[in-house]
XYZ file of N, CA and C in Angstrom:
780
model
N 0.916 -1.313 0.017
C -0.013 0.103 0.019
C 0.868 1.108 0.030
N 0.441 2.133 -0.708
C 1.135 3.231 -0.554
C 1.013 4.266 0.377
N 1.687 4.119 1.552
C 1.430 4.789 2.842
C 2.550 6.084 3.294
N 3.323 6.272 2.140
C 4.179 7.453 2.208
C 3.280 8.621 2.408
N 2.329 8.625 1.973
C 1.591 9.833 2.278
C 1.077 9.854 3.832
N 0.717 8.867 4.496
C 0.527 8.840 5.926
C 1.981 9.369 6.581
N 2.986 9.144 6.201
C 4.145 9.701 7.028
C 4.515 10.987 6.610
N 4.012 11.482 5.635
C 4.231 12.686 5.264
C 3.287 13.315 6.141
N 1.962 13.327 6.078
C 0.746 13.720 6.648
C 1.085 14.068 8.035
N 1.728 12.795 8.656
C 2.254 12.787 10.255
C 3.116 13.689 10.402
N 4.217 13.823 9.437
C 5.055 14.675 9.743
C 4.662 16.362 9.542
N 3.627 16.724 8.649
C 3.085 17.956 8.696
C 2.308 18.446 9.726
N 1.434 17.696 10.212
C 0.421 17.448 11.166
C 0.958 17.730 12.656
N 2.025 17.212 12.892
C 3.305 17.729 14.311
C 3.580 18.931 14.207
N 3.670 19.573 12.967
C 4.177 20.704 12.791
C 3.048 21.606 12.969
N 1.880 20.969 13.045
C 0.783 22.142 13.264
C 0.634 22.245 14.871
N 1.104 21.112 15.264
C 0.713 20.964 16.823
C 1.844 21.464 17.656
N 3.116 21.482 17.266
C 4.331 21.962 17.878
C 4.936 23.580 17.272
N 4.834 24.366 18.276
C 5.429 25.565 17.746
C 6.924 25.438 17.399
N 7.434 25.846 16.372
C 8.908 25.611 15.907
C 9.705 26.863 16.069
N 10.798 26.913 15.775
C 11.565 27.983 16.119
C 11.856 28.674 14.957
N 11.441 28.039 13.913
C 11.480 28.538 12.325
C 10.264 28.859 12.065
N 9.169 29.391 12.775
C 8.105 29.953 12.281
C 8.177 31.264 11.562
N 9.190 31.952 11.607
C 9.266 33.036 11.078
C 9.959 32.900 9.604
N 10.259 31.687 8.984
C 10.672 31.751 7.874
C 10.318 32.511 6.414
N 8.814 32.555 6.737
C 8.748 33.604 5.260
C 9.245 34.797 4.912
N 9.758 35.213 6.180
C 10.239 36.815 6.052
C 11.721 36.977 6.094
N 12.425 35.577 6.031
C 13.489 35.816 5.974
C 14.214 34.637 4.499
N 13.077 33.943 3.922
C 13.605 33.078 3.003
C 13.274 33.394 1.460
N 14.298 33.492 0.711
C 13.944 34.208 -0.471
C 13.723 32.759 -1.540
N 12.516 32.575 -2.106
C 12.368 31.413 -3.061
C 12.800 31.060 -4.378
N 13.435 30.090 -4.738
C 14.342 30.061 -5.911
C 13.183 29.599 -6.875
N 13.997 29.954 -8.207
C 12.939 29.829 -9.241
C 13.239 28.775 -10.094
N 14.674 28.251 -9.528
C 15.098 26.855 -10.321
C 14.050 25.966 -10.261
N 13.692 25.263 -11.662
C 12.652 23.846 -11.153
C 12.987 23.094 -12.294
N 12.961 21.792 -12.110
C 12.733 20.634 -13.131
C 11.499 19.912 -12.593
N 11.475 18.949 -13.655
C 10.551 17.930 -14.020
C 10.239 17.322 -12.186
N 11.531 17.002 -11.790
C 11.285 16.172 -10.312
C 10.751 17.110 -9.082
N 10.286 19.031 -9.097
C 10.228 19.365 -8.490
C 9.057 19.895 -8.480
N 8.219 19.505 -9.480
C 6.821 20.040 -9.736
C 5.716 19.232 -9.314
N 5.160 20.031 -8.827
C 3.605 18.700 -8.272
C 2.632 18.726 -9.265
N 2.402 17.329 -9.180
C 1.310 17.391 -9.718
C 0.052 18.199 -9.753
N -0.288 18.146 -11.449
C -1.282 19.420 -10.860
C -2.278 19.263 -12.413
N -4.001 19.293 -12.223
C -4.732 19.417 -13.393
C -5.321 20.965 -13.424
N -5.906 21.139 -14.272
C -6.246 22.254 -14.908
C -7.964 22.090 -15.004
N -8.907 23.328 -14.562
C -10.272 23.153 -14.494
C -10.579 24.687 -15.624
N -11.183 24.515 -16.418
C -11.237 25.962 -17.708
C -12.908 25.342 -17.915
N -13.434 26.760 -18.003
C -14.915 26.670 -18.234
C -15.770 25.482 -17.961
N -15.366 25.348 -16.379
C -16.175 24.300 -16.038
C -15.819 22.555 -16.408
N -14.715 22.904 -17.073
C -14.335 21.514 -17.297
C -12.937 20.644 -17.236
N -12.551 20.042 -17.153
C -11.548 19.514 -16.590
C -10.328 18.994 -18.053
N -9.231 19.939 -17.951
C -8.580 19.818 -19.130
C -7.774 18.444 -19.012
N -8.058 17.774 -20.175
C -7.326 16.387 -20.371
C -5.710 16.250 -20.153
N -5.632 15.341 -19.378
C -4.235 15.137 -18.569
C -3.038 15.334 -19.424
N -1.987 16.087 -19.128
C -1.040 16.196 -20.079
C -1.183 17.536 -20.913
N -2.374 18.035 -21.183
C -2.449 19.232 -21.729
C -2.552 20.843 -21.131
N -2.385 21.620 -21.589
C -2.355 23.268 -20.616
C -3.743 23.909 -21.508
N -4.196 24.587 -21.157
C -5.208 25.410 -21.157
C -5.072 26.286 -22.605
N -5.743 26.248 -23.263
C -5.776 26.855 -24.636
C -6.066 28.435 -24.190
N -5.455 29.123 -24.797
C -5.390 30.537 -24.913
C -5.254 31.095 -23.158
N -4.520 30.415 -22.570
C -4.426 30.631 -21.229
C -4.185 32.162 -20.809
N -3.211 33.222 -21.744
C -2.660 34.340 -21.404
C -4.070 35.143 -21.128
N -5.192 34.677 -21.837
C -6.268 35.849 -21.391
C -6.887 35.241 -20.220
N -6.904 34.392 -19.466
C -7.279 34.285 -18.346
C -6.537 34.289 -16.946
N -6.928 34.641 -15.828
C -6.466 34.680 -14.908
C -6.708 33.046 -14.117
N -5.552 33.173 -13.422
C -5.389 31.376 -12.484
C -5.558 31.602 -10.931
N -6.804 30.841 -10.582
C -6.943 30.391 -9.017
C -6.150 29.261 -8.862
N -5.309 29.088 -7.645
C -4.821 27.900 -7.022
C -6.318 27.399 -5.912
N -5.889 25.788 -6.310
C -6.609 25.117 -5.105
C -5.988 24.342 -4.578
N -5.915 24.510 -3.337
C -5.022 23.843 -2.277
C -5.697 22.726 -1.498
N -5.568 21.297 -1.274
C -6.455 20.200 -0.971
C -5.871 20.386 0.389
N -6.924 19.375 1.266
C -6.813 19.011 2.328
C -5.851 18.034 2.889
N -5.459 18.081 4.156
C -4.744 16.739 4.500
C -5.040 15.335 4.305
N -4.519 14.567 3.339
C -4.594 13.227 3.156
C -5.590 13.231 1.984
N -5.916 14.488 1.022
C -6.548 14.649 0.103
C -5.830 14.738 -1.195
N -6.113 15.283 -2.071
C -5.762 15.244 -3.264
C -6.676 16.641 -4.212
N -5.717 16.658 -5.294
C -6.567 18.356 -6.240
C -7.674 17.692 -6.767
N -8.121 16.606 -6.927
C -9.334 15.963 -7.462
C -10.225 16.189 -6.679
N -10.178 16.198 -5.128
C -11.143 16.497 -4.276
C -11.909 18.142 -4.398
N -11.270 19.007 -5.205
C -11.679 20.514 -4.924
C -11.998 20.657 -6.809
N -12.664 19.524 -7.344
C -12.973 19.761 -8.711
C -14.255 20.286 -8.500
N -15.240 19.795 -7.575
C -16.809 20.574 -7.989
C -16.474 22.057 -7.963
N -15.914 22.747 -6.899
C -15.808 23.847 -6.453
C -15.091 24.916 -7.632
N -14.336 23.978 -8.319
C -13.580 24.530 -9.162
C -14.198 24.880 -10.531
N -14.941 23.791 -11.176
C -15.774 23.848 -12.170
C -16.797 24.679 -11.807
N -17.593 25.106 -10.659
C -18.408 26.270 -10.585
C -18.030 27.440 -10.731
N -16.564 27.664 -10.158
C -16.017 28.884 -10.291
C -15.774 29.553 -11.447
N -15.206 28.601 -12.278
C -14.525 28.852 -13.762
C -15.860 28.721 -14.527
N -16.772 28.094 -14.390
C -18.153 28.171 -15.202
C -19.037 29.273 -15.132
N -18.812 30.076 -14.183
C -19.565 31.583 -13.730
C -18.710 32.175 -13.967
N -17.419 32.408 -13.760
C -16.497 33.184 -14.499
C -15.301 32.656 -15.125
N -15.517 32.623 -16.612
C -15.058 32.332 -17.724
C -13.602 32.902 -18.143
N -13.495 34.145 -17.238
C -12.307 34.749 -17.262
C -11.254 34.112 -16.473
N -11.505 32.917 -15.365
C -10.729 32.514 -14.656
C -10.580 30.681 -15.194
N -9.374 30.462 -14.454
C -8.968 29.210 -14.833
C -8.906 28.756 -13.586
N -8.944 27.123 -13.201
C -8.204 26.833 -11.863
C -7.104 25.972 -11.965
N -6.037 25.838 -10.907
C -5.041 25.211 -11.027
C -5.075 24.392 -9.924
N -5.087 23.086 -9.936
C -5.648 22.089 -8.839
C -4.389 21.584 -8.530
N -3.793 21.698 -7.434
C -2.285 20.942 -7.186
C -2.068 19.757 -6.163
N -1.719 18.763 -6.423
C -1.328 17.696 -5.483
C -0.477 18.172 -4.456
N -0.216 18.243 -3.189
C 0.604 18.685 -2.361
C 1.463 17.629 -2.028
N 3.041 18.101 -1.661
C 3.718 16.682 -1.508
C 3.190 15.839 -0.568
N 3.505 14.662 -1.064
C 2.882 13.159 -0.111
C 1.783 12.895 -0.701
N 1.063 13.788 -1.306
C -0.492 13.589 -1.697
C -0.472 13.164 -3.023
N -1.724 12.563 -3.402
C -2.378 12.536 -4.701
C -1.316 11.823 -5.455
N -1.032 12.629 -6.608
C -0.182 11.832 -7.360
C 1.422 11.884 -7.656
N 1.317 13.313 -6.631
C 2.711 13.702 -6.196
C 3.372 12.864 -5.067
N 4.345 12.042 -5.672
C 4.686 10.674 -4.652
C 5.567 11.338 -3.828
N 5.703 10.581 -2.678
C 6.649 10.961 -1.349
C 7.768 9.863 -1.454
N 7.436 8.889 -2.531
C 8.331 7.544 -2.265
C 9.439 7.714 -3.179
N 9.725 9.251 -4.140
C 10.676 9.047 -5.035
C 10.319 8.317 -6.514
N 8.901 7.463 -6.365
C 8.892 6.844 -7.951
C 8.076 8.474 -8.941
N 7.645 9.376 -7.957
C 7.217 10.830 -8.846
C 7.593 11.643 -7.887
N 7.863 13.043 -8.309
C 8.385 13.875 -6.914
C 9.639 14.217 -6.981
N 10.363 13.376 -6.881
C 12.065 13.812 -6.921
C 12.639 14.300 -5.903
N 12.926 15.481 -5.853
C 13.330 16.129 -4.879
C 12.106 16.709 -4.040
N 11.347 16.418 -4.119
C 9.877 16.787 -3.221
C 9.795 15.839 -2.372
N 10.446 14.392 -2.568
C 10.448 13.552 -1.606
C 11.161 13.984 -0.226
N 12.290 14.627 -0.869
C 13.283 15.044 0.391
C 12.517 15.603 1.410
N 12.877 15.415 2.874
C 12.152 16.318 3.861
C 13.214 17.424 4.345
N 12.981 18.248 5.162
C 11.693 18.065 6.371
C 10.713 18.322 5.536
N 9.578 17.750 5.869
C 7.939 18.008 5.263
C 7.308 18.923 5.914
N 7.603 20.440 5.917
C 7.190 21.444 6.960
C 6.120 22.546 5.666
N 5.537 23.430 6.423
C 4.714 24.366 5.847
C 5.679 25.232 4.904
N 6.826 25.296 5.562
C 7.960 26.036 4.045
C 8.255 24.905 3.190
N 8.401 24.047 3.335
C 8.387 22.999 1.844
C 7.446 22.863 0.582
N 6.393 22.933 1.647
C 4.961 22.862 0.831
C 4.880 24.476 -0.156
N 5.046 25.229 0.395
C 5.132 26.695 -0.166
C 6.204 26.460 -1.169
N 7.652 26.009 -0.950
C 8.561 26.329 -1.948
C 8.079 25.449 -3.021
N 7.759 24.101 -2.817
C 6.870 23.478 -4.013
C 5.911 24.062 -4.961
N 4.833 24.713 -4.132
C 4.224 25.472 -5.010
C 4.746 26.857 -6.069
N 5.567 27.445 -5.352
C 6.449 28.657 -6.197
C 7.071 27.658 -7.116
N 7.956 26.703 -7.038
C 8.717 26.302 -7.985
C 7.782 25.722 -9.250
N 6.846 24.957 -8.719
C 5.873 24.821 -9.891
C 5.187 25.665 -10.690
N 4.683 26.820 -10.078
C 4.481 28.261 -10.818
C 5.213 28.678 -11.917
N 6.487 28.676 -11.172
C 7.588 28.539 -12.092
C 7.809 27.835 -13.452
N 7.987 26.983 -12.886
C 7.775 25.807 -14.048
C 6.762 26.184 -15.201
N 5.282 26.368 -14.736
C 4.672 26.552 -15.559
C 4.216 27.964 -16.189
N 5.159 29.204 -15.743
C 5.302 30.116 -16.304
C 4.221 30.884 -16.089
N 3.858 30.778 -14.349
C 2.706 31.474 -13.713
C 3.357 32.652 -13.218
N 4.428 33.254 -13.738
C 4.750 34.401 -12.950
C 4.405 35.567 -13.394
N 5.360 36.710 -12.918
C 5.515 38.371 -13.354
C 6.548 38.639 -13.797
N 6.594 39.773 -14.904
C 7.943 40.256 -15.042
C 8.845 39.010 -15.735
N 10.201 39.008 -15.697
C 10.770 38.425 -16.796
C 11.049 38.842 -18.044
N 11.884 37.799 -19.082
C 12.514 38.152 -20.206
C 11.347 38.400 -21.291
N 10.214 36.809 -20.946
C 9.210 36.927 -22.233
C 8.205 37.653 -21.824
N 7.799 38.680 -20.919
C 6.812 39.276 -21.043
C 7.044 40.902 -20.414
N 8.563 40.746 -19.843
C 9.060 42.197 -19.666
C 8.455 42.075 -18.105
N 8.373 43.772 -17.723
C 8.013 44.056 -16.410
C 6.451 44.090 -16.771
N 5.616 44.301 -17.588
C 4.559 44.313 -17.943
C 3.511 42.843 -17.679
N 4.539 41.866 -17.489
C 3.850 40.710 -17.462
C 2.924 40.215 -16.320
N 2.002 40.085 -16.478
C 1.433 39.689 -15.317
C 0.573 38.368 -15.350
N 1.167 37.192 -14.778
C 0.572 35.956 -15.060
C 0.405 35.155 -13.529
N 1.157 35.540 -12.504
C 0.990 35.059 -11.190
C -0.610 35.022 -10.954
N -1.123 33.602 -9.948
C -2.384 33.445 -9.568
C -3.197 34.919 -8.632
N -4.239 35.025 -9.250
C -4.551 36.058 -8.959
C -5.464 35.564 -7.481
N -6.000 34.321 -7.151
C -6.286 33.992 -6.027
C -5.756 32.659 -5.726
N -5.789 32.064 -4.314
C -5.686 30.601 -3.607
C -6.614 30.263 -2.799
N -7.242 29.400 -3.058
C -8.457 28.607 -2.292
C -7.824 27.295 -1.634
N -8.106 27.134 -0.126
C -7.364 26.392 0.519
C -8.316 25.536 1.512
N -8.617 24.516 0.982
C -9.411 23.815 2.075
C -8.665 22.886 3.404
N -9.188 23.155 4.742
C -8.695 22.778 5.903
C -7.261 22.729 6.172
N -6.689 21.795 5.712
C -4.948 21.781 5.854
C -4.337 22.976 4.833
N -5.167 22.809 3.415
C -4.583 23.681 2.309
C -4.991 25.277 2.654
N -5.712 25.230 3.587
C -6.159 26.773 4.106
C -4.814 27.299 4.590
N -4.111 26.252 5.792
C -2.702 26.664 6.472
C -1.855 26.919 5.301
N -1.534 26.226 4.267
C -0.859 26.400 3.707
C -0.991 27.646 2.659
N -2.154 27.604 2.401
C -2.510 29.162 1.828
C -2.129 30.310 2.326
N -2.219 30.104 3.613
C -1.898 31.549 4.133
C -0.281 31.572 4.319
N 0.391 30.715 4.448
C 1.814 30.509 4.397
C 2.341 31.105 3.125
N 1.440 30.746 1.968
C 1.996 30.790 0.869
C 1.703 32.587 0.492
N 0.940 32.860 0.761
C 0.398 34.514 1.058
C 1.551 35.195 1.613
N 1.741 34.712 2.756
C 2.848 35.482 3.745
C 4.286 35.735 3.389
N 4.510 34.131 2.622
C 5.562 34.195 2.087
C 5.834 35.161 1.101
N 5.239 35.150 0.233
C 5.410 35.907 -0.978
C 5.204 37.394 -0.466
N 4.091 37.780 0.510
C 4.406 39.095 1.130
C 5.587 39.985 1.216
N 6.424 38.889 1.610
C 7.918 39.267 2.266
C 8.840 38.716 1.182
N 8.395 38.088 0.214
C 9.848 37.873 -0.467
C 9.500 38.896 -2.184
N 8.501 39.463 -2.298
C 8.420 39.956 -3.762
C 9.244 41.512 -3.671
N 9.757 41.451 -5.243
C 10.571 42.573 -5.332
C 10.716 43.632 -5.002
N 11.229 44.594 -4.241
C 11.082 45.837 -3.457
C 11.667 46.783 -4.718
N 12.388 46.607 -5.748
C 12.804 47.616 -6.674
C 12.511 47.459 -8.085
N 12.147 48.552 -8.732
C 11.580 48.165 -10.211
C 12.581 47.199 -11.076
N 13.947 47.483 -10.779
C 15.005 46.943 -11.601
C 14.700 45.512 -11.437
N 14.188 45.346 -10.305
C 14.198 43.602 -10.307
C 12.927 43.157 -10.873
N 12.230 43.705 -11.246
C 11.134 43.138 -11.897
C 11.106 42.545 -13.470
N 12.675 42.594 -13.782
C 12.885 41.796 -14.643
C 13.375 40.399 -14.329
N 13.367 40.174 -13.487
C 13.342 38.516 -13.062
C 12.274 38.149 -12.444
N 11.916 36.957 -13.125
C 10.684 36.061 -12.834
C 10.407 36.341 -11.158
N 9.006 36.558 -11.001
C 8.794 36.419 -9.559
C 6.913 36.055 -9.499
N 7.129 35.564 -8.209
C 5.276 35.017 -8.198
C 4.810 36.124 -7.148
N 3.857 36.799 -7.881
C 3.072 38.003 -7.083
C 2.040 37.157 -6.166
N 2.103 37.990 -4.704
C 1.011 37.652 -4.239
C -0.321 37.519 -4.551
N -1.281 36.578 -4.181
C -2.423 36.795 -4.709
C -3.487 37.722 -4.437
N -4.347 38.526 -4.836
C -5.389 39.584 -4.608
C -6.574 38.993 -3.787
N -6.712 37.835 -3.699
C -7.646 37.125 -2.776
C -6.891 35.950 -2.531
N -7.403 35.576 -1.393
C -7.119 34.052 -0.616
C -8.802 33.955 0.472
N -9.025 32.685 -0.186
C -10.186 31.979 0.765
C -9.936 30.746 1.113
N -10.424 30.742 2.417
C -10.136 29.259 3.704
C -11.320 28.892 3.598
N -11.359 27.457 3.678
C -12.620 26.724 3.566
C -12.146 25.755 4.740
N -13.045 25.813 5.501
C -13.083 24.580 6.866
C -11.514 24.888 7.418
N -11.231 26.059 7.755
C -9.646 26.303 8.305
C -9.959 27.361 9.288
N -9.435 27.196 10.306
C -9.090 28.162 11.598
C -7.796 28.542 11.774
N -7.302 29.750 11.750
C -5.990 30.205 11.701
C -5.705 29.982 13.323
N -4.434 29.806 13.455
C -3.736 29.657 15.025
C -3.574 28.205 15.009
N -3.384 27.724 16.186
C -2.994 26.454 16.678
C -3.937 25.155 16.260
N -3.661 24.130 15.850
C -4.708 23.026 15.537
C -5.386 22.463 16.949
N -6.684 22.123 16.730
C -7.472 21.538 17.578
C -6.524 20.577 18.341
N -6.835 20.364 19.740
C -6.024 19.362 20.458
C -6.662 17.947 19.879
N -8.013 17.988 19.393
C -8.318 16.648 18.740
C -7.262 15.929 17.858
N -6.526 16.792 17.075
C -5.725 16.344 16.225
C -4.951 15.642 16.656
N -4.235 15.928 17.748
C -3.044 15.149 18.455
C -3.222 13.081 18.424
N -4.902 13.166 18.595
C -5.073 11.554 18.863
C -4.995 10.985 17.420
N -5.230 11.845 16.550
C -4.851 11.308 14.726
C -3.672 11.151 14.619
N -2.811 12.085 15.110
C -1.227 12.120 15.007
C -0.809 10.569 15.312
N -1.422 10.152 16.560
C -0.598 9.266 17.786
C -1.064 7.959 16.868
N -2.113 7.744 16.517
C -2.989 6.946 15.789
C -2.189 6.244 14.565
N -1.987 7.311 13.655
C -1.272 7.316 12.163
C 0.146 7.020 12.749
N 0.805 7.612 13.708
C 2.236 7.622 13.781
C 2.326 5.881 14.356
N 1.555 5.370 15.032
C 1.908 4.077 15.442
C 1.284 3.056 14.718
N 0.894 3.150 13.329
C 0.305 1.949 12.406
C 1.830 1.484 11.653
N 1.616 -0.287 12.064
C 2.837 -0.560 11.629
C 2.938 -0.592 10.078
N 3.989 -0.454 9.230
C 4.344 -0.459 7.753
C 5.107 -1.849 7.258
N 4.780 -2.140 6.022
C 3.940 -1.404 5.076
C 2.353 -2.065 5.320
N 1.170 -1.564 4.948
C -0.268 -1.607 5.130
C -0.675 -2.662 4.016
N -1.051 -3.941 4.277
C -1.722 -4.686 3.266
C -2.907 -4.061 2.130
N -3.870 -3.338 2.955
C -4.860 -2.834 2.053
C -5.740 -1.620 3.173
N -6.319 -1.016 2.099
C -7.205 0.164 2.539
C -8.258 -0.471 3.806
N -8.693 -1.529 3.621
C -9.421 -2.103 4.490
C -8.975 -2.757 5.846
N -7.582 -3.393 5.450
C -6.814 -3.231 6.796
C -6.510 -2.065 7.472
N -6.165 -1.194 7.156
C -5.842 0.097 7.722
C -7.037 0.246 8.262
N -8.412 0.726 7.633
C -9.236 1.412 8.402
C -9.824 0.316 9.735
N -9.612 -0.869 9.841
C -9.879 -1.687 10.749
C -8.600 -1.497 11.812
N -7.355 -1.167 11.473
C -6.429 -1.071 12.511
C -6.675 0.478 13.084
N -7.007 1.280 12.275
C -7.451 2.484 13.299
C -8.498 2.656 13.875
N -9.708 1.759 13.149
C -11.006 2.081 14.475
C -10.983 1.244 15.546
N -10.607 -0.191 15.154
C -10.542 -1.289 16.268
C -9.526 -1.395 17.106
N -8.222 -0.839 16.657
C -7.091 -0.794 17.627
C -6.776 0.337 18.077
N -6.982 1.444 17.553
C -6.391 2.803 17.590
C -7.439 3.918 17.983
N -8.874 3.360 17.913
C -9.681 4.337 18.870
C -10.620 5.355 17.935
N -10.007 4.992 16.482
C -10.156 6.478 15.348
C -11.903 6.359 14.726
N -12.491 7.412 14.897
C -13.693 7.152 14.742
C -14.353 6.552 13.403
N -14.850 5.921 13.029
C -15.029 5.192 11.773
C -15.266 6.132 10.481
N -15.577 7.363 10.717
C -16.008 8.104 9.588
C -14.520 8.993 9.329
N -13.932 9.044 10.217
C -12.508 10.016 10.216
C -11.682 8.893 9.393
N -11.625 7.560 9.592
C -10.804 6.521 9.383
C -10.921 6.322 7.969
N -12.128 6.243 7.514
C -12.915 6.349 6.263
C -12.171 7.606 5.115
N -12.475 8.371 5.606
C -11.705 9.716 5.246
C -10.378 9.689 5.293
N -9.935 9.605 6.174
C -8.247 9.656 5.964
C -7.799 8.832 5.299
N -8.206 7.414 4.600
C -7.960 6.699 3.790
C -8.608 6.881 1.922
N -9.131 7.734 2.236
C -9.947 8.019 0.864
C -9.204 7.951 -0.456
N -7.592 8.604 -0.247
C -6.796 8.892 -1.447
C -5.918 7.740 -1.520
N -5.839 6.825 -0.639
C -4.435 5.703 -0.951
C -4.967 4.839 -2.173
N -3.700 4.485 -2.513
C -3.865 3.592 -3.834
C -2.838 2.564 -3.425
N -2.884 1.182 -4.212
C -1.635 0.554 -3.960
C -0.433 0.762 -4.813
N 0.765 0.639 -4.062
C 2.083 1.113 -4.338
C 2.311 0.658 -5.837
N 3.578 1.133 -6.971
C 3.542 0.539 -7.840
C 3.972 -0.922 -7.662
N 3.587 -1.646 -8.854
C 4.164 -2.867 -8.636
C 3.203 -4.162 -7.475
N 2.278 -3.507 -6.943
C 1.493 -4.047 -6.194
C -0.248 -4.051 -6.868
N -1.023 -5.041 -6.162
C -2.449 -5.102 -6.763
C -3.349 -4.524 -5.500
């Protein structure tokens, strides 16, 4: 079973519960624009209320503004297809970019996909860096040689659900503290802070105490896991996790490559 997602999720959850010394990273870090296929998050586009075929980019993208969608813990970009479809159908000038965060969905954390993304530590800082590098790779940046100082293609908005909402806040904070301060620096491509940030089912601040129980349960699961059914039984019968939560936590798990 592809359990690397659980390991990454546990690491990220612990960082929600523990106040680290590095919490002010965003005001100190300058994100690199260097990217490669191994450091790009898996993603899919939604345009005009429809999902763009895998491997294809939206047609006439230069005429549309992009909105990022960031899923919740143990989820995947596809979980937010419904709101992305509604948004782009009602507002044709917008396109939605759904990302699979590190250790989630088709962005593997075990090295089969994701490459550099597999490297720890798995933190909010790392998640934001992944997003910025992915945007550079897709050309969703401002300034630079291609469009000059007047080129504006950075995402105009970001929508974050639950854990994705926490990442959205870190993303906004990081960009506000790393954007160019001088006109001359606009010749270098950079990601501009979004004009709007929407949080769904997200409460700023410390994670609720009940999250600790889930972290402990996931951390104590023996690896590897034979199947999704076995994992649900382990979480509910031996770890005391609510059945509904256990089912939700395993929604996006899939067999590891080479396993049935």
